[in-house]
């Protein structure tokens, strides 16, 4: 409900502001609000720049929990991609509660020297059960075949970028079926993406 209310308010505010905007300012306003709408779809705390990422305030967090519970029971591993670097740690904290142990995070802030070590750690049979990755940081060059699930928490504008991210798990040497889950909030800009 909180997400829906924030989304409606942002759309109404955009409509009001567009009446007075022209040219490049109008385009900039639309692009800015599109990003805000995507943040609202992820979690209200991301949009409001708050620290409380309570799962009951986000349909996506709730869906992620129900998706990961059987993954935990089958002792499988998951990759979770988001385009927002700021969402990586809240997702990792949330998933640690579901999996009962911590996972890994790779974002633009991760030093290049550490990336190979993180990949080796994830690839081990007894390694971490999940890996949260920002789309731009992990879209290419990683071999993560230990995962049998890929979750695109939010949608990227270019499907080729998402496909590259999915290919981190679906590579030569992969012996498991790989299920790809793409989260989309109904009735929002995400359906258009």
Short mmCIF file of N, CA and C in Angstrom, two decimals:
data_model
loop_
_atom_site.label_atom_id
_atom_site.label_comp_id
_atom_site.label_asym_id
_atom_site.label_seq_id
_atom_site.Cartn_x
_atom_site.Cartn_y
_atom_site.Cartn_z
N UNK A 1 0.82 -1.20 0.00
CA UNK A 1 0.00 0.00 0.00
C UNK A 1 0.86 1.26 0.00
N UNK A 2 1.94 1.21 0.78
CA UNK A 2 2.82 2.38 0.85
C UNK A 2 3.45 2.63 -0.52
N UNK A 3 3.86 1.57 -1.20
CA UNK A 3 4.44 1.72 -2.54
C UNK A 3 3.42 2.34 -3.49
N UNK A 4 2.19 1.83 -3.47
CA UNK A 4 1.15 2.33 -4.39
C UNK A 4 0.86 3.80 -4.13
N UNK A 5 0.78 4.19 -2.86
CA UNK A 5 0.50 5.59 -2.52
C UNK A 5 1.64 6.51 -2.99
N UNK A 6 2.88 6.09 -2.74
CA UNK A 6 4.02 6.89 -3.18
C UNK A 6 4.07 7.00 -4.70
N UNK A 7 3.78 5.91 -5.37
CA UNK A 7 3.80 5.89 -6.83
C UNK A 7 2.75 6.85 -7.39
N UNK A 8 1.54 6.77 -6.87
CA UNK A 8 0.45 7.66 -7.32
C UNK A 8 0.82 9.12 -7.10
N UNK A 9 1.40 9.40 -5.95
CA UNK A 9 1.79 10.78 -5.63
C UNK A 9 2.87 11.27 -6.59
N UNK A 10 3.85 10.42 -6.90
CA UNK A 10 4.93 10.81 -7.81
C UNK A 10 4.40 11.06 -9.22
N UNK A 11 3.48 10.23 -9.68
CA UNK A 11 2.89 10.41 -11.01
C UNK A 11 2.08 11.70 -11.06
N UNK A 12 1.30 11.97 -10.03
CA UNK A 12 0.49 13.20 -9.98
C UNK A 12 1.39 14.44 -9.96
N UNK A 13 2.48 14.36 -9.19
CA UNK A 13 3.43 15.48 -9.12
C UNK A 13 4.11 15.70 -10.47
N UNK A 14 4.44 14.62 -11.15
CA UNK A 14 5.04 14.74 -12.48
C UNK A 14 4.07 15.41 -13.45
N UNK A 15 2.81 15.00 -13.45
CA UNK A 15 1.81 15.59 -14.34
C UNK A 15 1.67 17.09 -14.08
N UNK A 16 1.69 17.46 -12.79
CA UNK A 16 1.57 18.87 -12.44
C UNK A 16 2.79 19.66 -12.93
N UNK A 17 3.99 19.11 -12.72
CA UNK A 17 5.22 19.81 -13.10
C UNK A 17 5.41 19.87 -14.62
N UNK A 18 4.89 18.89 -15.35
CA UNK A 18 5.05 18.88 -16.81
C UNK A 18 4.27 20.00 -17.50
N UNK A 19 3.23 20.49 -16.84
CA UNK A 19 2.43 21.58 -17.42
C UNK A 19 3.27 22.84 -17.65
N UNK A 20 4.25 23.05 -16.77
CA UNK A 20 5.08 24.26 -16.85
C UNK A 20 6.44 24.03 -17.51
N UNK A 21 6.80 22.79 -17.74
CA UNK A 21 8.14 22.49 -18.27
C UNK A 21 8.12 22.42 -19.79
N UNK A 22 9.25 22.82 -20.39
CA UNK A 22 9.38 22.78 -21.85
C UNK A 22 10.77 22.31 -22.23
N UNK A 23 10.90 21.78 -23.43
CA UNK A 23 12.19 21.43 -24.03
C UNK A 23 13.00 20.46 -23.21
N UNK A 24 14.29 20.79 -23.05
CA UNK A 24 15.24 19.91 -22.38
C UNK A 24 14.89 19.74 -20.90
N UNK A 25 14.35 20.77 -20.29
CA UNK A 25 13.95 20.69 -18.88
C UNK A 25 12.84 19.65 -18.71
N UNK A 26 11.94 19.60 -19.67
CA UNK A 26 10.84 18.63 -19.64
C UNK A 26 11.39 17.20 -19.73
N UNK A 27 12.33 17.00 -20.67
CA UNK A 27 12.93 15.67 -20.83
C UNK A 27 13.69 15.25 -19.57
N UNK A 28 14.44 16.18 -19.01
CA UNK A 28 15.19 15.89 -17.78
C UNK A 28 14.28 15.53 -16.63
N UNK A 29 13.17 16.23 -16.53
CA UNK A 29 12.19 15.95 -15.48
C UNK A 29 11.63 14.54 -15.64
N UNK A 30 11.27 14.18 -16.87
CA UNK A 30 10.70 12.85 -17.12
C UNK A 30 11.72 11.76 -16.77
N UNK A 31 12.96 11.92 -17.21
CA UNK A 31 13.99 10.92 -16.91
C UNK A 31 14.22 10.78 -15.41
N UNK A 32 14.25 11.90 -14.72
CA UNK A 32 14.45 11.89 -13.27
C UNK A 32 13.31 11.14 -12.57
N UNK A 33 12.09 11.44 -12.96
CA UNK A 33 10.94 10.80 -12.32
C UNK A 33 10.86 9.32 -12.68
N UNK A 34 11.27 8.95 -13.90
CA UNK A 34 11.29 7.52 -14.25
C UNK A 34 12.18 6.74 -13.29
N UNK A 35 13.33 7.28 -12.95
CA UNK A 35 14.22 6.61 -12.00
C UNK A 35 13.58 6.54 -10.61
N UNK A 36 12.90 7.62 -10.23
CA UNK A 36 12.23 7.62 -8.92
C UNK A 36 11.12 6.57 -8.89
N UNK A 37 10.38 6.45 -9.98
CA UNK A 37 9.30 5.45 -10.04
C UNK A 37 9.88 4.04 -9.92
N UNK A 38 11.01 3.79 -10.56
CA UNK A 38 11.66 2.48 -10.45
C UNK A 38 12.10 2.22 -9.02
N UNK A 39 12.58 3.25 -8.33
CA UNK A 39 12.98 3.09 -6.93
C UNK A 39 11.77 2.77 -6.05
N UNK A 40 10.66 3.44 -6.29
CA UNK A 40 9.44 3.16 -5.53
C UNK A 40 9.03 1.71 -5.74
N UNK A 41 9.13 1.22 -6.97
CA UNK A 41 8.78 -0.17 -7.27
C UNK A 41 9.68 -1.15 -6.51
N UNK A 42 10.91 -0.79 -6.28
CA UNK A 42 11.83 -1.66 -5.53
C UNK A 42 11.49 -1.68 -4.05
N UNK A 43 11.49 -0.49 -3.44
CA UNK A 43 11.18 -0.36 -2.01
C UNK A 43 11.03 1.12 -1.69
N UNK A 44 10.01 1.48 -0.92
CA UNK A 44 9.83 2.90 -0.56
C UNK A 44 11.05 3.51 0.11
N UNK A 45 11.78 2.72 0.89
CA UNK A 45 12.96 3.24 1.60
C UNK A 45 14.03 3.71 0.62
N UNK A 46 14.14 3.05 -0.52
CA UNK A 46 15.12 3.48 -1.51
C UNK A 46 14.75 4.85 -2.06
N UNK A 47 13.49 5.03 -2.40
CA UNK A 47 13.02 6.31 -2.93
C UNK A 47 13.13 7.42 -1.88
N UNK A 48 12.78 7.10 -0.64
CA UNK A 48 12.77 8.10 0.44
C UNK A 48 14.14 8.29 1.08
N UNK A 49 15.14 7.52 0.61
CA UNK A 49 16.50 7.58 1.14
C UNK A 49 16.52 7.30 2.64
N UNK A 50 15.83 6.23 3.03
CA UNK A 50 15.77 5.81 4.42
C UNK A 50 16.53 4.50 4.60
N UNK A 51 16.75 4.13 5.84
CA UNK A 51 17.52 2.91 6.13
C UNK A 51 16.62 1.70 6.42
N UNK A 52 15.34 1.92 6.63
CA UNK A 52 14.44 0.82 7.02
C UNK A 52 13.88 0.11 5.79
N UNK A 53 14.51 -0.99 5.42
CA UNK A 53 14.06 -1.78 4.28
C UNK A 53 13.20 -2.95 4.74
N UNK A 54 12.16 -2.64 5.53
CA UNK A 54 11.27 -3.69 6.01
C UNK A 54 10.62 -4.40 4.83
N UNK A 55 10.67 -5.73 4.81
CA UNK A 55 10.14 -6.47 3.66
C UNK A 55 8.63 -6.28 3.45
N UNK A 56 7.90 -6.03 4.52
CA UNK A 56 6.44 -5.89 4.36
C UNK A 56 6.04 -4.59 3.66
N UNK A 57 7.00 -3.69 3.42
CA UNK A 57 6.71 -2.45 2.70
C UNK A 57 6.98 -2.55 1.20
N UNK A 58 7.42 -3.73 0.75
CA UNK A 58 7.77 -3.90 -0.66
C UNK A 58 7.27 -5.23 -1.20
N UNK A 59 6.49 -5.17 -2.25
CA UNK A 59 6.02 -6.38 -2.90
C UNK A 59 7.17 -7.20 -3.46
N UNK A 60 8.21 -6.53 -3.94
CA UNK A 60 9.36 -7.25 -4.49
C UNK A 60 10.15 -7.98 -3.40
N UNK A 61 10.35 -7.35 -2.26
CA UNK A 61 11.05 -8.01 -1.16
C UNK A 61 10.23 -9.22 -0.70
N UNK A 62 8.93 -9.04 -0.62
CA UNK A 62 8.06 -10.14 -0.22
C UNK A 62 8.14 -11.29 -1.23
N UNK A 63 8.13 -10.97 -2.51
CA UNK A 63 8.22 -11.99 -3.55
C UNK A 63 9.58 -12.67 -3.54
N UNK A 64 10.64 -11.91 -3.29
CA UNK A 64 11.97 -12.47 -3.22
C UNK A 64 12.06 -13.50 -2.08
N UNK A 65 11.43 -13.20 -0.96
CA UNK A 65 11.43 -14.14 0.16
C UNK A 65 10.75 -15.45 -0.23
N UNK A 66 9.57 -15.35 -0.85
CA UNK A 66 8.86 -16.57 -1.22
C UNK A 66 9.58 -17.35 -2.32
N UNK A 67 10.31 -16.65 -3.17
CA UNK A 67 11.09 -17.32 -4.22
C UNK A 67 12.30 -18.04 -3.62
N UNK A 68 12.95 -17.42 -2.64
CA UNK A 68 14.18 -17.98 -2.09
C UNK A 68 13.97 -19.10 -1.09
N UNK A 69 12.81 -19.18 -0.47
CA UNK A 69 12.59 -20.24 0.52
C UNK A 69 12.80 -21.63 -0.07
N UNK A 70 12.22 -21.97 -1.24
CA UNK A 70 12.52 -23.29 -1.81
C UNK A 70 13.97 -23.44 -2.30
N UNK A 71 14.59 -22.34 -2.69
CA UNK A 71 16.00 -22.38 -3.10
C UNK A 71 16.85 -22.79 -1.90
N UNK A 72 16.53 -22.24 -0.74
CA UNK A 72 17.24 -22.59 0.50
C UNK A 72 17.04 -24.07 0.80
N UNK A 73 15.79 -24.55 0.71
CA UNK A 73 15.49 -25.95 1.03
C UNK A 73 16.24 -26.91 0.11
N UNK A 74 16.42 -26.54 -1.15
CA UNK A 74 17.12 -27.40 -2.11
C UNK A 74 18.63 -27.16 -2.09
N UNK A 75 19.09 -26.26 -1.22
CA UNK A 75 20.50 -25.92 -1.08
C UNK A 75 21.11 -25.48 -2.41
N UNK A 76 20.36 -24.66 -3.13
CA UNK A 76 20.84 -24.10 -4.39
C UNK A 76 21.36 -22.69 -4.14
N UNK A 77 21.93 -22.11 -5.19
CA UNK A 77 22.49 -20.76 -5.07
C UNK A 77 21.80 -19.82 -6.05
N UNK A 78 21.83 -18.53 -5.70
CA UNK A 78 21.14 -17.53 -6.52
C UNK A 78 22.02 -16.30 -6.74
N UNK A 79 21.86 -15.72 -7.93
CA UNK A 79 22.42 -14.41 -8.25
C UNK A 79 21.26 -13.43 -8.26
N UNK A 80 21.42 -12.30 -7.61
CA UNK A 80 20.39 -11.27 -7.61
C UNK A 80 21.00 -9.99 -8.17
N UNK A 81 20.45 -9.55 -9.31
CA UNK A 81 20.95 -8.34 -9.98
C UNK A 81 20.02 -7.16 -9.73
N UNK A 82 20.61 -6.01 -9.48
CA UNK A 82 19.87 -4.76 -9.40
C UNK A 82 20.68 -3.69 -10.11
N UNK A 83 19.99 -2.72 -10.68
CA UNK A 83 20.71 -1.63 -11.34
C UNK A 83 21.18 -0.59 -10.33
N UNK A 84 20.69 -0.66 -9.10
CA UNK A 84 20.98 0.36 -8.11
C UNK A 84 22.04 -0.12 -7.11
N UNK A 85 23.19 0.49 -7.14
CA UNK A 85 24.27 0.15 -6.22
C UNK A 85 23.81 0.31 -4.77
N UNK A 86 22.98 1.32 -4.51
CA UNK A 86 22.52 1.60 -3.15
C UNK A 86 21.60 0.51 -2.61
N UNK A 87 21.07 -0.34 -3.46
CA UNK A 87 20.16 -1.40 -3.04
C UNK A 87 20.88 -2.72 -2.76
N UNK A 88 22.14 -2.83 -3.16
CA UNK A 88 22.87 -4.09 -3.01
C UNK A 88 22.96 -4.56 -1.56
N UNK A 89 23.40 -3.69 -0.66
CA UNK A 89 23.57 -4.11 0.73
C UNK A 89 22.23 -4.39 1.42
N UNK A 90 21.19 -3.55 1.24
CA UNK A 90 19.90 -3.91 1.84
C UNK A 90 19.38 -5.27 1.34
N UNK A 91 19.57 -5.56 0.07
CA UNK A 91 19.16 -6.87 -0.45
C UNK A 91 19.97 -7.99 0.19
N UNK A 92 21.28 -7.79 0.32
CA UNK A 92 22.13 -8.81 0.93
C UNK A 92 21.75 -9.04 2.39
N UNK A 93 21.46 -7.98 3.12
CA UNK A 93 21.05 -8.12 4.52
C UNK A 93 19.74 -8.89 4.62
N UNK A 94 18.80 -8.57 3.75
CA UNK A 94 17.51 -9.25 3.73
C UNK A 94 17.68 -10.74 3.39
N UNK A 95 18.47 -11.03 2.37
CA UNK A 95 18.68 -12.42 1.95
C UNK A 95 19.42 -13.23 3.00
N UNK A 96 20.31 -12.60 3.75
CA UNK A 96 21.03 -13.31 4.82
C UNK A 96 20.04 -13.86 5.85
N UNK A 97 18.98 -13.13 6.11
CA UNK A 97 17.95 -13.62 7.03
C UNK A 97 17.19 -14.81 6.46
N UNK A 98 16.97 -14.83 5.17
CA UNK A 98 16.23 -15.92 4.53
C UNK A 98 17.11 -17.17 4.42
N UNK A 99 18.35 -16.99 3.98
CA UNK A 99 19.26 -18.12 3.78
C UNK A 99 19.90 -18.61 5.08
N UNK A 100 19.83 -17.79 6.13
CA UNK A 100 20.40 -18.18 7.41
C UNK A 100 21.91 -18.00 7.48
N UNK A 101 22.47 -17.39 6.47
CA UNK A 101 23.90 -17.06 6.47
C UNK A 101 24.15 -15.97 5.44
N UNK A 102 25.29 -15.33 5.54
CA UNK A 102 25.55 -14.20 4.67
C UNK A 102 25.96 -14.65 3.28
N UNK A 103 25.80 -13.72 2.35
CA UNK A 103 26.20 -13.95 0.97
C UNK A 103 27.25 -12.94 0.58
N UNK A 104 27.33 -12.69 -0.71
CA UNK A 104 28.35 -11.78 -1.23
C UNK A 104 27.69 -10.60 -1.94
N UNK A 105 28.43 -9.49 -2.02
CA UNK A 105 27.96 -8.29 -2.72
C UNK A 105 29.06 -7.82 -3.65
N UNK A 106 28.67 -7.52 -4.89
CA UNK A 106 29.60 -6.95 -5.86
C UNK A 106 28.94 -5.72 -6.48
N UNK A 107 29.58 -4.59 -6.31
CA UNK A 107 29.06 -3.35 -6.89
C UNK A 107 30.22 -2.56 -7.46
N UNK A 108 29.93 -1.40 -7.97
CA UNK A 108 30.97 -0.54 -8.50
C UNK A 108 31.99 -0.13 -7.45
N UNK A 109 31.63 -0.24 -6.18
CA UNK A 109 32.54 0.11 -5.09
C UNK A 109 33.54 -1.01 -4.80
N UNK A 110 33.28 -2.22 -5.30
CA UNK A 110 34.16 -3.36 -5.03
C UNK A 110 35.45 -3.20 -5.83
N UNK A 111 36.60 -3.20 -5.15
CA UNK A 111 37.87 -3.09 -5.88
C UNK A 111 38.04 -4.24 -6.87
N UNK A 112 38.61 -3.95 -8.01
CA UNK A 112 38.80 -4.94 -9.07
C UNK A 112 39.60 -6.14 -8.56
N UNK A 113 40.58 -5.90 -7.69
CA UNK A 113 41.41 -6.99 -7.15
C UNK A 113 40.59 -7.99 -6.34
N UNK A 114 39.49 -7.55 -5.74
CA UNK A 114 38.68 -8.44 -4.90
C UNK A 114 37.68 -9.28 -5.69
N UNK A 115 37.37 -8.89 -6.90
CA UNK A 115 36.32 -9.55 -7.67
C UNK A 115 36.62 -11.02 -7.92
N UNK A 116 37.83 -11.34 -8.33
CA UNK A 116 38.19 -12.74 -8.60
C UNK A 116 38.06 -13.59 -7.33
N UNK A 117 38.46 -13.03 -6.19
CA UNK A 117 38.35 -13.77 -4.92
C UNK A 117 36.88 -14.02 -4.56
N UNK A 118 36.02 -13.02 -4.80
CA UNK A 118 34.60 -13.20 -4.54
C UNK A 118 34.00 -14.29 -5.42
N UNK A 119 34.39 -14.31 -6.69
CA UNK A 119 33.89 -15.33 -7.62
C UNK A 119 34.34 -16.71 -7.16
N UNK A 120 35.63 -16.85 -6.80
CA UNK A 120 36.13 -18.16 -6.32
C UNK A 120 35.36 -18.62 -5.09
N UNK A 121 35.11 -17.69 -4.19
CA UNK A 121 34.38 -18.02 -2.96
C UNK A 121 32.96 -18.50 -3.28
N UNK A 122 32.27 -17.82 -4.19
CA UNK A 122 30.90 -18.20 -4.54
C UNK A 122 30.87 -19.55 -5.26
N UNK A 123 31.86 -19.83 -6.07
CA UNK A 123 31.89 -21.05 -6.88
C UNK A 123 32.12 -22.31 -6.05
N UNK A 124 32.64 -22.19 -4.85
CA UNK A 124 32.86 -23.35 -3.99
C UNK A 124 31.53 -23.95 -3.57
N UNK A 125 31.49 -25.29 -3.48
CA UNK A 125 30.24 -25.97 -3.10
C UNK A 125 29.71 -25.47 -1.76
N UNK A 126 30.59 -25.27 -0.81
CA UNK A 126 30.17 -24.80 0.52
C UNK A 126 30.22 -23.28 0.63
N UNK A 127 30.39 -22.61 -0.51
CA UNK A 127 30.48 -21.15 -0.50
C UNK A 127 29.15 -20.49 -0.20
N UNK A 128 29.15 -19.16 -0.20
CA UNK A 128 27.93 -18.41 0.11
C UNK A 128 26.77 -18.78 -0.83
N UNK A 129 25.54 -18.76 -0.31
CA UNK A 129 24.39 -19.22 -1.09
C UNK A 129 23.83 -18.19 -2.07
N UNK A 130 24.22 -16.93 -1.94
CA UNK A 130 23.70 -15.92 -2.86
C UNK A 130 24.75 -14.86 -3.11
N UNK A 131 24.54 -14.17 -4.23
CA UNK A 131 25.47 -13.12 -4.65
C UNK A 131 24.60 -11.98 -5.18
N UNK A 132 24.65 -10.83 -4.52
CA UNK A 132 23.93 -9.64 -4.97
C UNK A 132 24.91 -8.80 -5.78
N UNK A 133 24.51 -8.47 -7.01
CA UNK A 133 25.43 -7.81 -7.93
C UNK A 133 24.75 -6.62 -8.58
N UNK A 134 25.43 -5.48 -8.61
CA UNK A 134 24.90 -4.35 -9.37
C UNK A 134 25.13 -4.66 -10.84
N UNK A 135 24.14 -4.36 -11.64
CA UNK A 135 24.12 -4.79 -13.04
C UNK A 135 25.33 -4.32 -13.83
N UNK A 136 25.72 -3.08 -13.64
CA UNK A 136 26.86 -2.56 -14.40
C UNK A 136 28.17 -3.18 -13.95
N UNK A 137 28.32 -3.45 -12.66
CA UNK A 137 29.57 -4.02 -12.16
C UNK A 137 29.72 -5.49 -12.53
N UNK A 138 28.60 -6.21 -12.62
CA UNK A 138 28.68 -7.65 -12.84
C UNK A 138 28.11 -8.12 -14.15
N UNK A 139 27.91 -7.22 -15.09
CA UNK A 139 27.28 -7.59 -16.35
C UNK A 139 28.15 -8.40 -17.29
N UNK A 140 29.47 -8.38 -17.07
CA UNK A 140 30.34 -9.14 -17.97
C UNK A 140 31.59 -9.59 -17.24
N UNK A 141 32.20 -10.65 -17.76
CA UNK A 141 33.48 -11.09 -17.27
C UNK A 141 33.47 -11.99 -16.05
N UNK A 142 32.32 -12.34 -15.51
CA UNK A 142 32.28 -13.19 -14.33
C UNK A 142 31.72 -14.56 -14.70
N UNK A 143 32.31 -15.60 -14.14
CA UNK A 143 31.84 -16.96 -14.36
C UNK A 143 31.24 -17.45 -13.04
N UNK A 144 29.91 -17.49 -12.96
CA UNK A 144 29.22 -17.83 -11.72
C UNK A 144 28.28 -19.01 -11.92
N UNK A 145 28.83 -20.11 -12.40
CA UNK A 145 28.02 -21.28 -12.75
C UNK A 145 27.54 -22.06 -11.53
N UNK A 146 27.94 -21.67 -10.33
CA UNK A 146 27.44 -22.32 -9.12
C UNK A 146 25.97 -21.97 -8.88
N UNK A 147 25.50 -20.91 -9.51
CA UNK A 147 24.11 -20.46 -9.32
C UNK A 147 23.17 -21.20 -10.26
N UNK A 148 22.02 -21.54 -9.74
CA UNK A 148 20.98 -22.15 -10.58
C UNK A 148 19.76 -21.23 -10.70
N UNK A 149 19.84 -20.07 -10.06
CA UNK A 149 18.76 -19.08 -10.15
C UNK A 149 19.36 -17.70 -10.38
N UNK A 150 18.76 -16.96 -11.30
CA UNK A 150 19.15 -15.58 -11.56
C UNK A 150 17.89 -14.73 -11.35
N UNK A 151 18.00 -13.73 -10.50
CA UNK A 151 16.88 -12.84 -10.22
C UNK A 151 17.26 -11.44 -10.70
N UNK A 152 16.44 -10.89 -11.58
CA UNK A 152 16.58 -9.49 -11.97
C UNK A 152 15.57 -8.72 -11.12
N UNK A 153 16.07 -8.13 -10.04
CA UNK A 153 15.20 -7.47 -9.06
C UNK A 153 14.50 -6.26 -9.67
N UNK A 154 15.21 -5.54 -10.54
CA UNK A 154 14.59 -4.44 -11.28
C UNK A 154 15.05 -4.55 -12.72
N UNK A 155 14.27 -3.99 -13.62
CA UNK A 155 14.53 -4.17 -15.05
C UNK A 155 15.39 -3.04 -15.60
N UNK A 156 16.32 -3.42 -16.47
CA UNK A 156 17.19 -2.47 -17.13
C UNK A 156 16.56 -2.07 -18.44
N UNK A 157 16.87 -0.90 -18.96
CA UNK A 157 16.27 -0.41 -20.19
C UNK A 157 16.67 -1.26 -21.40
N UNK A 158 17.88 -1.78 -21.39
CA UNK A 158 18.40 -2.53 -22.52
C UNK A 158 18.39 -4.02 -22.19
N UNK A 159 17.57 -4.82 -22.87
CA UNK A 159 17.51 -6.26 -22.55
C UNK A 159 18.84 -6.98 -22.77
N UNK A 160 19.69 -6.48 -23.66
CA UNK A 160 20.99 -7.12 -23.89
C UNK A 160 21.85 -7.07 -22.63
N UNK A 161 21.73 -5.99 -21.85
CA UNK A 161 22.49 -5.87 -20.61
C UNK A 161 22.01 -6.92 -19.61
N UNK A 162 20.70 -7.11 -19.53
CA UNK A 162 20.15 -8.16 -18.66
C UNK A 162 20.61 -9.54 -19.11
N UNK A 163 20.60 -9.76 -20.42
CA UNK A 163 21.02 -11.06 -20.95
C UNK A 163 22.48 -11.33 -20.62
N UNK A 164 23.32 -10.32 -20.71
CA UNK A 164 24.73 -10.49 -20.34
C UNK A 164 24.85 -10.88 -18.87
N UNK A 165 24.05 -10.25 -18.03
CA UNK A 165 24.08 -10.56 -16.60
C UNK A 165 23.63 -12.02 -16.37
N UNK A 166 22.55 -12.41 -17.03
CA UNK A 166 22.07 -13.79 -16.92
C UNK A 166 23.16 -14.77 -17.35
N UNK A 167 23.91 -14.40 -18.35
CA UNK A 167 24.97 -15.28 -18.88
C UNK A 167 26.10 -15.51 -17.88
N UNK A 168 26.13 -14.78 -16.77
CA UNK A 168 27.14 -15.06 -15.74
C UNK A 168 26.92 -16.46 -15.18
N UNK A 169 25.67 -16.91 -15.12
CA UNK A 169 25.36 -18.24 -14.59
C UNK A 169 25.22 -19.27 -15.71
N UNK A 170 24.73 -18.85 -16.85
CA UNK A 170 24.47 -19.77 -17.95
C UNK A 170 25.64 -19.70 -18.92
N UNK A 171 26.71 -20.45 -18.59
CA UNK A 171 27.95 -20.41 -19.36
C UNK A 171 28.39 -21.83 -19.69
N UNK A 172 29.41 -21.93 -20.52
CA UNK A 172 30.01 -23.23 -20.80
C UNK A 172 30.50 -23.81 -19.47
N UNK A 173 30.17 -25.04 -19.24
CA UNK A 173 30.53 -25.68 -17.97
C UNK A 173 29.37 -25.75 -17.00
N UNK A 174 28.27 -25.06 -17.31
CA UNK A 174 27.11 -25.10 -16.43
C UNK A 174 26.42 -26.46 -16.58
N UNK A 175 26.22 -27.15 -15.47
CA UNK A 175 25.59 -28.48 -15.51
C UNK A 175 24.18 -28.47 -14.91
N UNK A 176 23.75 -27.34 -14.43
CA UNK A 176 22.43 -27.22 -13.81
C UNK A 176 21.49 -26.48 -14.76
N UNK A 177 20.20 -26.71 -14.55
CA UNK A 177 19.22 -25.84 -15.19
C UNK A 177 19.29 -24.49 -14.50
N UNK A 178 19.19 -23.42 -15.26
CA UNK A 178 19.22 -22.07 -14.69
C UNK A 178 17.86 -21.43 -14.91
N UNK A 179 17.21 -21.07 -13.81
CA UNK A 179 15.92 -20.39 -13.87
C UNK A 179 16.14 -18.90 -13.72
N UNK A 180 15.53 -18.12 -14.61
CA UNK A 180 15.67 -16.66 -14.58
C UNK A 180 14.34 -16.05 -14.15
N UNK A 181 14.40 -15.22 -13.13
CA UNK A 181 13.21 -14.57 -12.57
C UNK A 181 13.35 -13.07 -12.77
N UNK A 182 12.38 -12.45 -13.41
CA UNK A 182 12.40 -11.00 -13.64
C UNK A 182 11.22 -10.38 -12.91
N UNK A 183 11.52 -9.52 -11.96
CA UNK A 183 10.49 -8.90 -11.15
C UNK A 183 9.94 -7.65 -11.84
N UNK A 184 8.62 -7.57 -11.92
CA UNK A 184 7.95 -6.43 -12.54
C UNK A 184 6.73 -6.08 -11.68
N UNK A 185 6.61 -4.84 -11.27
CA UNK A 185 5.42 -4.38 -10.55
C UNK A 185 4.32 -4.09 -11.56
N UNK A 186 3.20 -4.74 -11.38
CA UNK A 186 2.06 -4.52 -12.28
C UNK A 186 1.55 -3.09 -12.20
N UNK A 187 1.10 -2.60 -13.36
CA UNK A 187 0.50 -1.28 -13.41
C UNK A 187 1.49 -0.15 -13.24
N UNK A 188 2.78 -0.42 -13.46
CA UNK A 188 3.80 0.62 -13.29
C UNK A 188 4.63 0.75 -14.56
N UNK A 189 5.57 1.66 -14.52
CA UNK A 189 6.49 1.88 -15.64
C UNK A 189 7.28 0.61 -15.95
N UNK A 190 7.45 -0.26 -14.97
CA UNK A 190 8.21 -1.48 -15.19
C UNK A 190 7.57 -2.37 -16.26
N UNK A 191 6.27 -2.36 -16.37
CA UNK A 191 5.61 -3.14 -17.41
C UNK A 191 5.99 -2.61 -18.79
N UNK A 192 6.20 -1.33 -18.90
CA UNK A 192 6.57 -0.72 -20.18
C UNK A 192 8.02 -1.03 -20.55
N UNK A 193 8.88 -1.15 -19.55
CA UNK A 193 10.29 -1.44 -19.80
C UNK A 193 10.40 -2.82 -20.43
#
